[in-house]
Amino acid sequence: MKYKSQKVAYWFFALSMLLLSLQIIYGFIMGFAHMGYDNLHDFIPFNTARAVHTNLLVVWLLSGFMGAAYYIIPEEAENELVSVKWAYIQLISLAVVGVVAIVGYHFNYWEGRKFLEIPRPLDWLVVANVLLFLGLILFTLYKGKKRTTTSLVLTMGLVFAALLYLPGMIWFDNQTMDSFFRWWVVHLWVEGVWELIMGGILAFLLIKITGVDREVIEKWLYVIVGLTFISGILGTGHHYYYIGAPKYWLIIGGIFSALEPLAFLGMALFAVAMYRKGEKKHPNKIALMWTLGTAIVSFVGAGLLGLAHTLPQVNLWTHGTLVTAMHGHLAFWGAYGMIVFAAISYMMPNMTGRKLYDSGNGLTAFWLSNIGMIGMTTAFAAAGVAQVYMERIMGLEFGDVQNEIQVHFLILVLCATLFTTGVGIFIYEFIRYGQPTDEALEQHP
Amino acid sequence: MLSKSHARTFFLGGTILSFAVFLGLSWHTLSSEVPKQTNEAGLTPEVIRGKHLWESNNCMGCHTIFGEGAYYAPELTKVYERRGDAYIKAALMSPVPWSPRGRKMVAYALPESDANDLVAFFKWVNEVDLNGFPPKPKYKVSQNK
């Protein structure tokens, strides 16, 4: 760590890990409900568990991104964060908004718009929170000595993510219009600007870990985020096939979303190539594994499994089935969960001065969580494909099909237990690092 | 060899061009096509109240509509055609959890006026032109219950 204010990142990571733990608990509630054990139905019905599960996902990832940005921006800009106090205020307000929203979901205080369940009055608090965050980041960059491509791409991702939240706050009477703009937020986040954030963090980690020249890494960063936007923006069309929008989206969405894996393939090849090219042998192997892991698993989960059902001829049958859950889990984990884990793994030793990365625990956490998640994805795939054939192609009743595929959710829950064990060990290691300290400051050159 | 400034131009140019095309198509879709495909004239106050009830109870947290939502309960785009209004109202007004095949729905016990609004919403949804979704099954298997 080079600047004292980078320590702020720690508390964002801590919040992130806390919310992830809660997300997993609600995931288990849903897994058991799908198996037929909905004993909590009277207190936490499925729609509550579902809204909590997906919203906690968004908030823990955002908290992780914000933590990573608070660490990266001062180091890249070569300047202390403009205000540490306001960064803590922003952290607390983020936690408050998150908690109020999640508690509200247990009392029917929500808007049933997938991923955007936060009621509109609370949306304004989200906006205030994000503006404060962006203000701190932009002001630090403005006052800093350097504006690197890495910091600009990361900041651009964060600014666009904030702007794209706004279309989701407009009220429409027409369900089709509502859905159309909801995807401006959800799709353009996860298959657009969040990839800028991911790319920015990935570039920073690769520069630090592999020691490859910044100019080379940043050049390829531009190419990758360019591919992301060229395929991803018009790729939004794959959400417009069957919601009441015209047929030309079938062609445009089909072609451009078929190109989306290219950006992820680029990311994976880039990370591996930089690792091979690098002459520096950074001792933090765990951070390296998560960094390469995120690039590779995101290609499989977001790229390949997305491609598997993105063409309109296929999507006509799979749209709105568990096949979507298959793709969703490995995509979010690979692209966004793992990049947060990579950032934490790299930054914690630097902030605390403790080099615990040699322990076997770190490796165990990596392999268990990844094998568990791949198992979960496979269980969702089996359930989803069986559902498509029985319900959509053979015309059996939804409820009868669900009863037939319950067994896949037993496998899902077993694999989720492996995943949870891995994540649990990761969090145990996080706690073992303890709090950051100024003693961990590196000498300025 | 590709230089960094070429790469930047590729990124900025590609992004601006893609976004411009996307905005243009979105404008065309929303201004002239969606009103036709969704029969916007049919958005009566009942349908709009029904949409509000659909959202404020997070029905999408279990069901899908237009294939969007969660995968715990049936797709409802064609529920009006499939079940008719009496069945839908019975499910919505039931004081005990509706569970035809074992899986429970929240017992909303809605007043009849709210149930009517939701039925109006489902009727509107049923008639939206969705480019062939949901597809008709290729086979119709007879079920022995």
Coordinates of C-alpha atoms in Angstrom, one line a residue:
Chain A
M1 CA 0.0 0.0 0.0
K2 CA 1.3 3.4 -0.9
Y3 CA -1.3 5.8 0.5
K4 CA -2.9 5.8 3.9
S5 CA -6.3 6.5 2.5
Q6 CA -6.3 3.2 0.6
K7 CA -7.2 1.5 3.9
V8 CA -10.8 2.6 3.3
A9 CA -11.0 -0.3 0.9
Y10 CA -10.9 -2.8 3.8
W11 CA -14.3 -1.8 5.2
F12 CA -16.0 -2.0 1.8
F13 CA -14.5 -5.5 1.4
A14 CA -15.8 -6.5 4.9
L15 CA -19.3 -5.3 4.1
S16 CA -19.0 -7.1 0.8
M17 CA -18.2 -10.4 2.5
L18 CA -21.0 -10.0 5.1
L19 CA -23.6 -9.4 2.4
L20 CA -22.2 -12.4 0.3
S21 CA -22.7 -14.6 3.4
L22 CA -26.3 -13.5 3.7
Q23 CA -26.9 -14.0 -0.1
I24 CA -25.7 -17.6 0.2
I25 CA -28.2 -18.3 3.1
Y26 CA -31.1 -17.0 1.0
G27 CA -29.9 -19.1 -1.9
F28 CA -30.1 -22.2 0.3
I29 CA -33.7 -21.3 1.2
M30 CA -34.6 -21.2 -2.5
G31 CA -32.7 -24.4 -3.2
F32 CA -34.6 -26.3 -0.5
A33 CA -37.9 -24.8 -1.7
H34 CA -37.3 -26.1 -5.2
M35 CA -36.7 -29.5 -3.6
G36 CA -40.1 -29.4 -2.0
Y37 CA -39.0 -28.2 1.5
D38 CA -40.6 -24.8 1.7
N39 CA -40.9 -24.9 5.5
L40 CA -40.1 -21.2 5.8
H41 CA -42.9 -20.2 3.4
D42 CA -44.9 -18.4 6.0
F43 CA -42.0 -16.1 7.0
I44 CA -39.8 -16.0 3.9
P45 CA -41.8 -16.9 0.9
F46 CA -39.9 -17.7 -2.3
N47 CA -40.4 -14.2 -3.8
T48 CA -38.8 -12.6 -0.7
A49 CA -35.8 -15.0 -0.8
R50 CA -35.4 -14.4 -4.5
A51 CA -35.4 -10.6 -4.2
V52 CA -33.0 -10.7 -1.3
H53 CA -30.7 -13.1 -3.0
T54 CA -30.4 -11.1 -6.2
N55 CA -30.2 -7.7 -4.6
L56 CA -27.6 -8.8 -2.1
L57 CA -25.6 -10.0 -5.1
V58 CA -25.7 -6.6 -6.6
V59 CA -24.8 -4.8 -3.4
W60 CA -22.0 -7.0 -2.4
L61 CA -20.4 -6.8 -5.8
L62 CA -20.9 -3.0 -5.9
S63 CA -19.3 -2.8 -2.4
G64 CA -16.4 -4.9 -3.6
F65 CA -16.0 -2.7 -6.8
M66 CA -16.1 0.5 -4.6
G67 CA -13.5 -1.0 -2.2
A68 CA -11.2 -1.9 -5.1
A69 CA -11.7 1.6 -6.6
Y70 CA -10.8 3.3 -3.3
Y71 CA -7.6 1.2 -3.3
I72 CA -6.7 1.6 -7.0
I73 CA -7.5 5.2 -7.7
P74 CA -5.1 6.8 -5.1
E75 CA -2.3 4.5 -6.2
E76 CA -2.9 5.1 -9.9
A77 CA -3.4 8.9 -9.5
E78 CA -0.5 9.1 -7.0
N79 CA -2.5 11.1 -4.5
E80 CA -4.3 10.5 -1.2
L81 CA -8.1 10.1 -1.5
V82 CA -9.6 13.6 -1.1
S83 CA -11.6 12.7 2.0
V84 CA -11.5 9.6 4.0
K85 CA -14.3 10.8 6.3
W86 CA -16.7 11.1 3.4
A87 CA -15.7 7.7 2.1
Y88 CA -16.8 6.2 5.5
I89 CA -20.0 8.2 5.4
Q90 CA -20.6 6.7 1.9
L91 CA -19.9 3.2 3.2
I92 CA -22.4 3.6 6.1
S93 CA -25.1 5.0 3.8
L94 CA -24.5 2.1 1.4
A95 CA -25.0 -0.3 4.2
V96 CA -28.1 1.5 5.4
V97 CA -29.8 1.6 2.0
G98 CA -28.9 -2.1 1.5
V99 CA -30.3 -3.2 4.9
V100 CA -33.5 -1.1 4.7
A101 CA -34.2 -2.5 1.2
I102 CA -33.6 -6.1 2.3
V103 CA -35.7 -5.7 5.5
G104 CA -38.4 -4.1 3.4
Y105 CA -38.6 -7.1 1.1
H106 CA -39.7 -9.2 4.1
F107 CA -42.7 -6.8 4.6
N108 CA -44.0 -6.5 1.0
Y109 CA -42.1 -3.1 0.5
W110 CA -40.7 -3.5 -3.0
E111 CA -41.3 -3.2 -6.7
G112 CA -41.5 -6.5 -8.5
R113 CA -39.1 -5.7 -11.3
K114 CA -36.4 -8.3 -11.5
F115 CA -33.1 -7.0 -10.1
L116 CA -34.6 -3.5 -9.6
E117 CA -36.8 -4.4 -6.6
I118 CA -35.6 -1.4 -4.6
P119 CA -38.7 0.9 -4.2
R120 CA -38.3 4.2 -6.0
P121 CA -38.2 6.4 -2.9
L122 CA -35.1 4.4 -1.8
D123 CA -33.7 4.7 -5.3
W124 CA -33.0 8.4 -4.6
L125 CA -30.8 7.3 -1.6
V126 CA -28.9 5.0 -3.9
V127 CA -28.4 7.9 -6.3
A128 CA -27.1 10.2 -3.5
N129 CA -24.8 7.4 -2.4
V130 CA -23.4 6.8 -5.8
L131 CA -22.9 10.5 -6.5
L132 CA -20.9 10.8 -3.3
F133 CA -18.8 7.9 -4.3
L134 CA -18.2 9.2 -7.8
G135 CA -17.5 12.7 -6.4
L136 CA -14.7 11.3 -4.2
I137 CA -13.2 9.2 -7.0
L138 CA -13.4 12.0 -9.7
F139 CA -12.0 14.6 -7.3
T140 CA -9.1 12.4 -6.3
L141 CA -8.3 11.8 -10.0
Y142 CA -8.6 15.5 -10.8
K143 CA -6.2 16.4 -8.0
G144 CA -3.9 13.5 -8.7
K145 CA -0.6 13.6 -10.5
K146 CA -1.4 11.0 -13.1
R147 CA -4.4 9.9 -15.1
T148 CA -3.6 6.4 -16.3
T149 CA -5.7 4.4 -18.8
T150 CA -6.4 1.9 -16.1
S151 CA -7.9 4.5 -13.8
L152 CA -9.8 6.1 -16.6
V153 CA -11.4 2.9 -17.8
L154 CA -12.3 2.0 -14.2
T155 CA -13.8 5.4 -13.6
M156 CA -15.6 5.4 -16.9
G157 CA -17.2 2.1 -15.9
L158 CA -18.3 3.5 -12.5
V159 CA -19.7 6.7 -14.0
F160 CA -21.7 4.9 -16.8
A161 CA -23.0 2.4 -14.2
A162 CA -24.4 5.3 -12.2
L163 CA -26.0 7.0 -15.3
L164 CA -27.5 3.8 -16.5
Y165 CA -29.3 3.3 -13.2
L166 CA -31.6 6.3 -14.1
P167 CA -33.7 4.7 -16.9
G168 CA -34.8 2.1 -14.4
M169 CA -36.4 4.7 -12.2
I170 CA -38.9 5.9 -14.8
W171 CA -42.5 4.7 -14.4
F172 CA -44.2 3.2 -17.4
D173 CA -47.8 2.0 -17.7
N174 CA -46.9 -0.4 -20.4
Q175 CA -45.2 -3.6 -19.3
T176 CA -43.2 -3.8 -22.5
M177 CA -41.8 -0.3 -22.1
D178 CA -41.0 -1.1 -18.5
S179 CA -39.1 -4.2 -19.5
F180 CA -37.3 -2.4 -22.4
F181 CA -35.8 0.2 -20.0
R182 CA -35.2 -2.3 -17.2
W183 CA -32.7 -4.0 -19.5
W184 CA -30.9 -0.7 -20.1
V185 CA -29.9 -1.0 -16.5
V186 CA -29.5 -4.7 -16.0
H187 CA -28.0 -5.8 -19.4
L188 CA -26.0 -2.7 -20.0
W189 CA -24.6 -3.1 -16.5
V190 CA -23.5 -6.7 -16.6
E191 CA -22.7 -7.0 -20.2
G192 CA -21.4 -3.5 -20.7
V193 CA -20.1 -1.1 -18.1
W194 CA -19.4 -3.6 -15.4
E195 CA -17.0 -5.2 -17.8
L196 CA -15.2 -1.9 -17.9
I197 CA -14.9 -2.0 -14.1
M198 CA -13.8 -5.6 -14.3
G199 CA -11.3 -4.8 -17.1
G200 CA -9.9 -1.9 -15.1
I201 CA -9.4 -3.9 -12.0
L202 CA -8.0 -6.8 -14.0
A203 CA -5.5 -4.5 -15.8
F204 CA -4.4 -3.0 -12.4
L205 CA -3.9 -6.5 -10.9
L206 CA -2.0 -7.8 -14.0
I207 CA 0.3 -4.8 -14.0
K208 CA 1.1 -5.4 -10.3
I209 CA 1.3 -9.1 -10.4
T210 CA 3.0 -9.9 -13.7
G211 CA 5.2 -6.8 -14.0
V212 CA 4.4 -6.6 -17.7
D213 CA 4.8 -3.0 -19.1
R214 CA 1.8 -0.8 -18.5
E215 CA 1.6 0.4 -22.1
V216 CA 1.2 -3.2 -23.4
I217 CA -1.5 -4.1 -20.8
E218 CA -3.4 -0.9 -21.3
K219 CA -3.4 -1.2 -25.1
W220 CA -5.1 -4.6 -24.9
L221 CA -7.4 -3.2 -22.3
Y222 CA -8.8 -0.8 -24.9
V223 CA -9.2 -3.5 -27.4
I224 CA -11.1 -5.7 -24.9
V225 CA -13.4 -3.0 -23.7
G226 CA -14.0 -1.9 -27.3
L227 CA -15.1 -5.5 -28.2
T228 CA -17.3 -5.5 -25.1
F229 CA -19.2 -2.4 -26.1
I230 CA -19.4 -3.2 -29.8
S231 CA -21.0 -6.6 -29.0
G232 CA -22.7 -5.8 -25.8
I233 CA -24.6 -2.6 -26.6
L234 CA -26.5 -4.0 -29.6
G235 CA -26.4 -7.4 -27.8
T236 CA -29.1 -5.9 -25.5
G237 CA -31.4 -7.1 -28.4
H238 CA -31.4 -10.6 -27.0
H239 CA -33.6 -9.4 -24.2
Y240 CA -36.0 -7.8 -26.8
Y241 CA -36.9 -11.0 -28.7
Y242 CA -40.1 -11.9 -26.9
I243 CA -41.3 -8.9 -24.9
G244 CA -43.4 -7.1 -27.5
A245 CA -40.6 -5.4 -29.5
P246 CA -40.3 -5.7 -33.3
K247 CA -38.8 -8.7 -35.0
Y248 CA -35.6 -6.9 -36.2
W249 CA -34.2 -7.4 -32.6
L250 CA -34.1 -11.1 -33.3
I251 CA -31.5 -10.5 -36.1
I252 CA -29.6 -7.7 -34.4
G253 CA -29.7 -9.3 -30.9
G254 CA -28.8 -12.7 -32.4
I255 CA -25.8 -11.5 -34.3
F256 CA -24.3 -9.1 -31.7
S257 CA -24.9 -11.3 -28.7
A258 CA -23.2 -14.2 -30.6
L259 CA -20.2 -11.9 -30.7
E260 CA -20.3 -11.2 -26.9
P261 CA -18.1 -14.3 -26.1
L262 CA -15.3 -12.6 -28.1
A263 CA -14.8 -9.9 -25.5
F264 CA -14.6 -12.6 -22.7
L265 CA -12.3 -14.8 -24.9
G266 CA -10.1 -11.7 -25.4
M267 CA -10.0 -11.1 -21.6
A268 CA -9.0 -14.8 -20.9
L269 CA -6.3 -14.8 -23.6
F270 CA -5.0 -11.5 -22.5
A271 CA -4.7 -12.5 -18.9
V272 CA -3.0 -15.8 -19.7
A273 CA -0.7 -14.1 -22.2
M274 CA 0.4 -11.4 -19.8
Y275 CA 1.0 -14.0 -17.1
R276 CA 3.3 -15.9 -19.6
K277 CA 5.0 -12.7 -20.7
G278 CA 5.6 -11.5 -17.2
E279 CA 9.1 -11.9 -15.8
K280 CA 8.3 -10.8 -12.3
K281 CA 7.4 -13.7 -10.0
H282 CA 5.1 -12.1 -7.5
P283 CA 4.9 -14.1 -4.3
N284 CA 1.1 -13.6 -3.9
K285 CA 0.1 -16.8 -5.9
I286 CA -3.4 -16.8 -4.5
A287 CA -4.1 -13.3 -6.0
L288 CA -2.7 -14.6 -9.3
M289 CA -5.0 -17.6 -9.3
W290 CA -8.1 -15.5 -8.7
T291 CA -7.0 -13.0 -11.4
L292 CA -6.4 -15.7 -14.1
G293 CA -9.5 -17.6 -12.7
T294 CA -11.8 -14.7 -13.2
A295 CA -10.7 -14.2 -16.8
I296 CA -11.1 -17.9 -17.6
V297 CA -14.3 -18.7 -15.7
S298 CA -16.0 -15.5 -17.0
F299 CA -15.3 -16.7 -20.6
V300 CA -17.0 -20.1 -19.8
G301 CA -19.9 -18.8 -17.7
A302 CA -20.7 -15.5 -19.3
G303 CA -19.3 -16.2 -22.8
L304 CA -20.0 -19.8 -23.7
L305 CA -23.0 -20.5 -21.5
G306 CA -24.5 -17.3 -22.6
L307 CA -24.0 -18.3 -26.3
A308 CA -25.6 -21.6 -25.5
H309 CA -29.1 -20.0 -25.3
T310 CA -28.7 -16.6 -26.9
L311 CA -29.7 -17.4 -30.5
P312 CA -33.4 -16.6 -31.0
Q313 CA -34.2 -20.1 -32.4
V314 CA -32.9 -21.6 -29.1
N315 CA -34.1 -18.9 -26.8
L316 CA -37.7 -19.2 -28.0
W317 CA -37.7 -22.5 -26.1
T318 CA -35.4 -21.7 -23.2
H319 CA -36.5 -18.2 -22.4
G320 CA -37.9 -18.0 -18.9
T321 CA -36.7 -21.4 -17.7
L322 CA -34.0 -22.7 -15.3
V323 CA -31.5 -22.6 -18.3
T324 CA -31.2 -18.9 -17.5
A325 CA -30.3 -19.6 -13.9
M326 CA -27.6 -22.0 -15.1
H327 CA -25.9 -19.2 -17.2
G328 CA -26.6 -16.5 -14.5
H329 CA -24.8 -18.3 -11.7
L330 CA -21.5 -19.1 -13.4
A331 CA -21.5 -15.8 -15.3
F332 CA -21.9 -13.6 -12.2
W333 CA -19.5 -15.8 -10.2
G334 CA -16.8 -15.9 -12.9
A335 CA -16.9 -12.3 -14.1
Y336 CA -17.8 -10.4 -11.0
G337 CA -17.6 -12.5 -7.9
M338 CA -14.1 -13.7 -8.7
I339 CA -12.7 -10.3 -9.7
V340 CA -13.8 -9.0 -6.2
F341 CA -12.1 -12.1 -4.7
A342 CA -9.0 -11.3 -6.8
A343 CA -8.9 -7.7 -5.6
I344 CA -9.3 -8.7 -2.0
S345 CA -6.6 -11.4 -2.3
Y346 CA -4.1 -8.9 -3.7
M347 CA -5.0 -5.9 -1.5
M348 CA -5.4 -7.5 1.9
P349 CA -1.7 -8.4 2.4
N350 CA -0.7 -4.9 1.2
M351 CA -3.1 -3.2 3.6
T352 CA -2.4 -5.3 6.7
G353 CA 1.3 -6.0 6.1
R354 CA 0.6 -9.7 6.8
K355 CA 1.6 -12.1 4.1
L356 CA -0.7 -15.0 4.7
Y357 CA -0.9 -16.0 1.1
D358 CA 1.3 -19.0 1.5
S359 CA -1.2 -21.0 3.4
G360 CA -3.0 -24.0 2.0
N361 CA -6.3 -22.4 3.0
G362 CA -6.2 -19.9 0.1
L363 CA -5.8 -22.7 -2.4
T364 CA -8.5 -24.8 -0.8
A365 CA -10.9 -21.8 -0.9
F366 CA -10.2 -21.3 -4.6
W367 CA -10.7 -24.9 -5.7
L368 CA -13.7 -25.7 -3.4
S369 CA -15.7 -22.6 -4.4
N370 CA -15.0 -23.0 -8.1
I371 CA -15.7 -26.8 -8.2
G372 CA -18.8 -26.2 -6.1
M373 CA -20.1 -23.4 -8.5
I374 CA -19.4 -25.5 -11.6
G375 CA -21.3 -28.4 -10.0
M376 CA -24.2 -26.0 -9.2
T377 CA -24.2 -24.8 -12.8
T378 CA -24.3 -28.4 -14.0
A379 CA -27.3 -29.1 -11.8
F380 CA -29.1 -26.1 -13.1
A381 CA -28.3 -27.2 -16.6
A382 CA -29.8 -30.6 -16.1
A383 CA -32.9 -29.2 -14.4
G384 CA -33.3 -26.5 -17.1
V385 CA -32.8 -28.7 -20.1
A386 CA -35.2 -31.3 -18.7
Q387 CA -37.7 -28.5 -18.0
V388 CA -37.5 -27.3 -21.6
Y389 CA -38.1 -30.7 -23.1
M390 CA -40.9 -31.7 -20.8
E391 CA -42.8 -28.4 -20.4
R392 CA -42.0 -26.5 -23.6
I393 CA -41.6 -29.3 -26.2
M394 CA -43.9 -32.0 -24.8
G395 CA -46.4 -29.7 -23.3
L396 CA -46.6 -31.2 -19.7
E397 CA -47.9 -29.0 -16.9
F398 CA -45.4 -26.7 -15.2
G399 CA -46.1 -28.1 -11.7
D400 CA -45.7 -31.7 -12.8
V401 CA -42.4 -31.0 -14.5
Q402 CA -41.1 -29.2 -11.4
N403 CA -41.9 -32.3 -9.3
E404 CA -40.0 -34.4 -11.7
I405 CA -36.9 -32.3 -11.6
Q406 CA -36.7 -31.9 -7.8
V407 CA -33.8 -34.4 -7.6
H408 CA -31.5 -32.0 -9.5
F409 CA -31.9 -29.5 -6.7
L410 CA -30.6 -32.1 -4.2
I411 CA -27.4 -32.1 -6.3
L412 CA -27.6 -28.3 -6.5
V413 CA -27.7 -28.0 -2.7
L414 CA -24.8 -30.5 -2.3
C415 CA -22.6 -28.6 -4.7
A416 CA -23.7 -25.3 -3.0
T417 CA -22.4 -26.8 0.2
L418 CA -19.0 -27.3 -1.4
F419 CA -19.1 -23.7 -2.8
T420 CA -20.1 -22.4 0.6
T421 CA -17.3 -24.2 2.3
G422 CA -14.8 -22.6 -0.1
V423 CA -16.3 -19.1 0.4
G424 CA -16.3 -19.7 4.2
I425 CA -12.6 -20.5 4.2
F426 CA -11.9 -17.4 2.1
I427 CA -13.8 -15.3 4.6
Y428 CA -12.0 -17.0 7.5
E429 CA -8.7 -16.0 5.9
F430 CA -10.1 -12.5 5.3
I431 CA -10.8 -12.2 9.0
R432 CA -7.4 -13.7 9.9
Y433 CA -5.7 -10.9 8.1
G434 CA -7.1 -8.5 10.6
Q435 CA -7.5 -4.7 10.1
P436 CA -5.3 -2.6 7.9
T437 CA -2.5 -0.6 9.5
D438 CA -0.3 2.4 8.5
E439 CA 2.7 0.2 9.3
A440 CA 2.0 -1.5 6.0
L441 CA 2.8 1.7 4.1
E442 CA 5.5 1.3 1.5
Q443 CA 8.3 3.8 1.3
H444 CA 7.7 6.4 -1.5
P445 CA 10.3 6.3 -4.2
Chain B
M1 CA 1.7 -3.3 -35.1
L2 CA -1.4 -2.0 -33.2
S3 CA -0.5 1.1 -31.2
K4 CA -2.2 2.3 -28.0
S5 CA -3.7 5.2 -29.8
H6 CA -5.2 2.9 -32.5
A7 CA -6.6 0.8 -29.7
R8 CA -8.2 3.8 -28.1
T9 CA -9.7 5.0 -31.4
F10 CA -11.2 1.5 -31.9
F11 CA -12.7 1.6 -28.4
L12 CA -14.1 5.1 -28.6
G13 CA -15.3 4.8 -32.2
G14 CA -16.8 1.4 -31.7
T15 CA -18.6 2.5 -28.6
I16 CA -20.0 5.7 -30.0
L17 CA -21.1 4.0 -33.3
S18 CA -22.8 1.1 -31.5
F19 CA -24.5 3.4 -29.0
A20 CA -25.8 5.7 -31.8
V21 CA -27.3 2.7 -33.7
F22 CA -28.8 1.4 -30.5
L23 CA -30.4 4.7 -29.6
G24 CA -31.8 5.0 -33.2
L25 CA -33.3 1.5 -33.1
S26 CA -34.7 2.0 -29.6
W27 CA -36.3 5.2 -30.7
H28 CA -38.0 3.5 -33.7
T29 CA -39.1 0.6 -31.5
L30 CA -40.6 2.7 -28.8
S31 CA -42.2 5.4 -30.9
S32 CA -43.8 3.4 -33.6
E33 CA -43.6 -0.4 -33.1
V34 CA -44.3 -1.1 -29.4
P35 CA -47.6 0.9 -29.3
K36 CA -48.8 -1.3 -32.2
Q37 CA -47.5 -4.6 -30.9
T38 CA -48.8 -4.0 -27.4
N39 CA -52.2 -2.4 -28.3
E40 CA -51.5 0.6 -26.2
A41 CA -55.0 1.8 -26.7
G42 CA -56.0 -1.2 -24.6
L43 CA -54.1 0.1 -21.5
T44 CA -57.3 0.9 -19.5
P45 CA -57.1 2.2 -15.9
E46 CA -57.9 -1.4 -14.7
V47 CA -54.9 -2.8 -16.7
I48 CA -52.6 -0.1 -15.2
R49 CA -53.9 -0.8 -11.7
G50 CA -53.3 -4.5 -12.4
K51 CA -49.7 -3.8 -13.4
H52 CA -49.2 -1.9 -10.2
L53 CA -50.5 -4.8 -8.2
W54 CA -48.3 -7.1 -10.2
E55 CA -45.3 -5.0 -9.1
S56 CA -46.2 -4.2 -5.6
N57 CA -46.6 -7.8 -4.7
N58 CA -43.4 -8.9 -6.6
C59 CA -45.3 -11.6 -8.5
M60 CA -42.1 -11.7 -10.7
G61 CA -40.3 -13.1 -7.6
C62 CA -41.8 -16.5 -8.5
H63 CA -43.6 -16.3 -11.9
T64 CA -42.4 -15.1 -15.3
I65 CA -44.3 -12.8 -17.6
F66 CA -43.0 -12.4 -21.2
G67 CA -40.6 -15.0 -20.0
E68 CA -39.1 -12.6 -17.4
G69 CA -39.0 -13.2 -13.7
A70 CA -38.3 -16.2 -11.5
Y71 CA -38.6 -19.9 -12.3
Y72 CA -40.5 -21.1 -9.3
A73 CA -44.0 -20.8 -10.5
P74 CA -45.8 -21.0 -13.9
E75 CA -45.3 -18.6 -16.9
L76 CA -48.3 -16.3 -16.9
T77 CA -48.1 -14.6 -20.3
K78 CA -51.0 -16.8 -21.6
V79 CA -52.6 -17.6 -18.3
Y80 CA -55.8 -15.8 -19.3
E81 CA -56.2 -18.0 -22.3
R82 CA -55.1 -21.2 -20.4
R83 CA -57.1 -20.8 -17.2
G84 CA -59.8 -18.2 -17.7
D85 CA -60.8 -15.5 -15.3
A86 CA -62.7 -17.6 -12.7
Y87 CA -59.6 -19.7 -12.0
I88 CA -57.3 -16.7 -11.8
K89 CA -59.6 -14.9 -9.4
A90 CA -59.9 -18.0 -7.2
A91 CA -56.1 -18.2 -6.9
L92 CA -55.7 -14.5 -6.1
M93 CA -58.6 -14.3 -3.6
S94 CA -57.8 -17.6 -1.8
P95 CA -57.3 -17.1 2.0
V96 CA -55.1 -20.2 2.1
P97 CA -52.0 -20.8 0.0
W98 CA -53.0 -21.9 -3.6
S99 CA -51.0 -25.1 -4.3
P100 CA -52.5 -27.2 -7.1
R101 CA -49.4 -29.4 -7.5
G102 CA -47.8 -29.1 -4.1
R103 CA -45.9 -25.9 -4.5
K104 CA -47.4 -23.1 -2.4
M105 CA -48.3 -19.6 -3.5
V106 CA -48.6 -16.7 -1.0
A107 CA -52.2 -16.5 0.2
Y108 CA -53.0 -12.9 -1.0
A109 CA -56.7 -13.0 -0.3
L110 CA -57.1 -10.0 -2.6
P111 CA -60.5 -8.2 -2.6
E112 CA -62.5 -8.9 -5.7
S113 CA -61.8 -5.5 -7.3
D114 CA -58.0 -6.0 -7.1
A115 CA -58.4 -9.5 -8.6
N116 CA -60.5 -8.0 -11.4
D117 CA -57.7 -5.5 -12.1
L118 CA -55.1 -8.3 -12.3
V119 CA -57.3 -10.3 -14.6
A120 CA -57.6 -7.2 -16.9
F121 CA -53.8 -6.9 -16.8
F122 CA -53.4 -10.6 -17.8
K123 CA -56.0 -10.2 -20.5
W124 CA -53.9 -7.3 -22.0
V125 CA -50.7 -9.3 -21.6
N126 CA -52.3 -12.2 -23.3
E127 CA -52.9 -10.1 -26.5
V128 CA -49.4 -8.6 -26.8
D129 CA -47.6 -9.7 -30.0
L130 CA -44.5 -11.5 -28.7
N131 CA -43.0 -12.7 -32.0
G132 CA -44.2 -16.3 -31.3
F133 CA -43.5 -16.6 -27.6
P134 CA -44.4 -18.8 -25.8
P135 CA -44.1 -21.5 -28.5
K136 CA -46.8 -24.1 -28.8
P137 CA -45.5 -27.5 -27.7
K138 CA -44.5 -29.8 -30.5
Y139 CA -46.2 -32.7 -29.0
K140 CA -49.1 -32.8 -26.6
V141 CA -48.6 -35.7 -24.1
S142 CA -51.7 -36.9 -22.3
Q143 CA -51.1 -37.0 -18.6
N144 CA -52.4 -39.7 -16.3
K145 CA -53.3 -38.0 -13.1

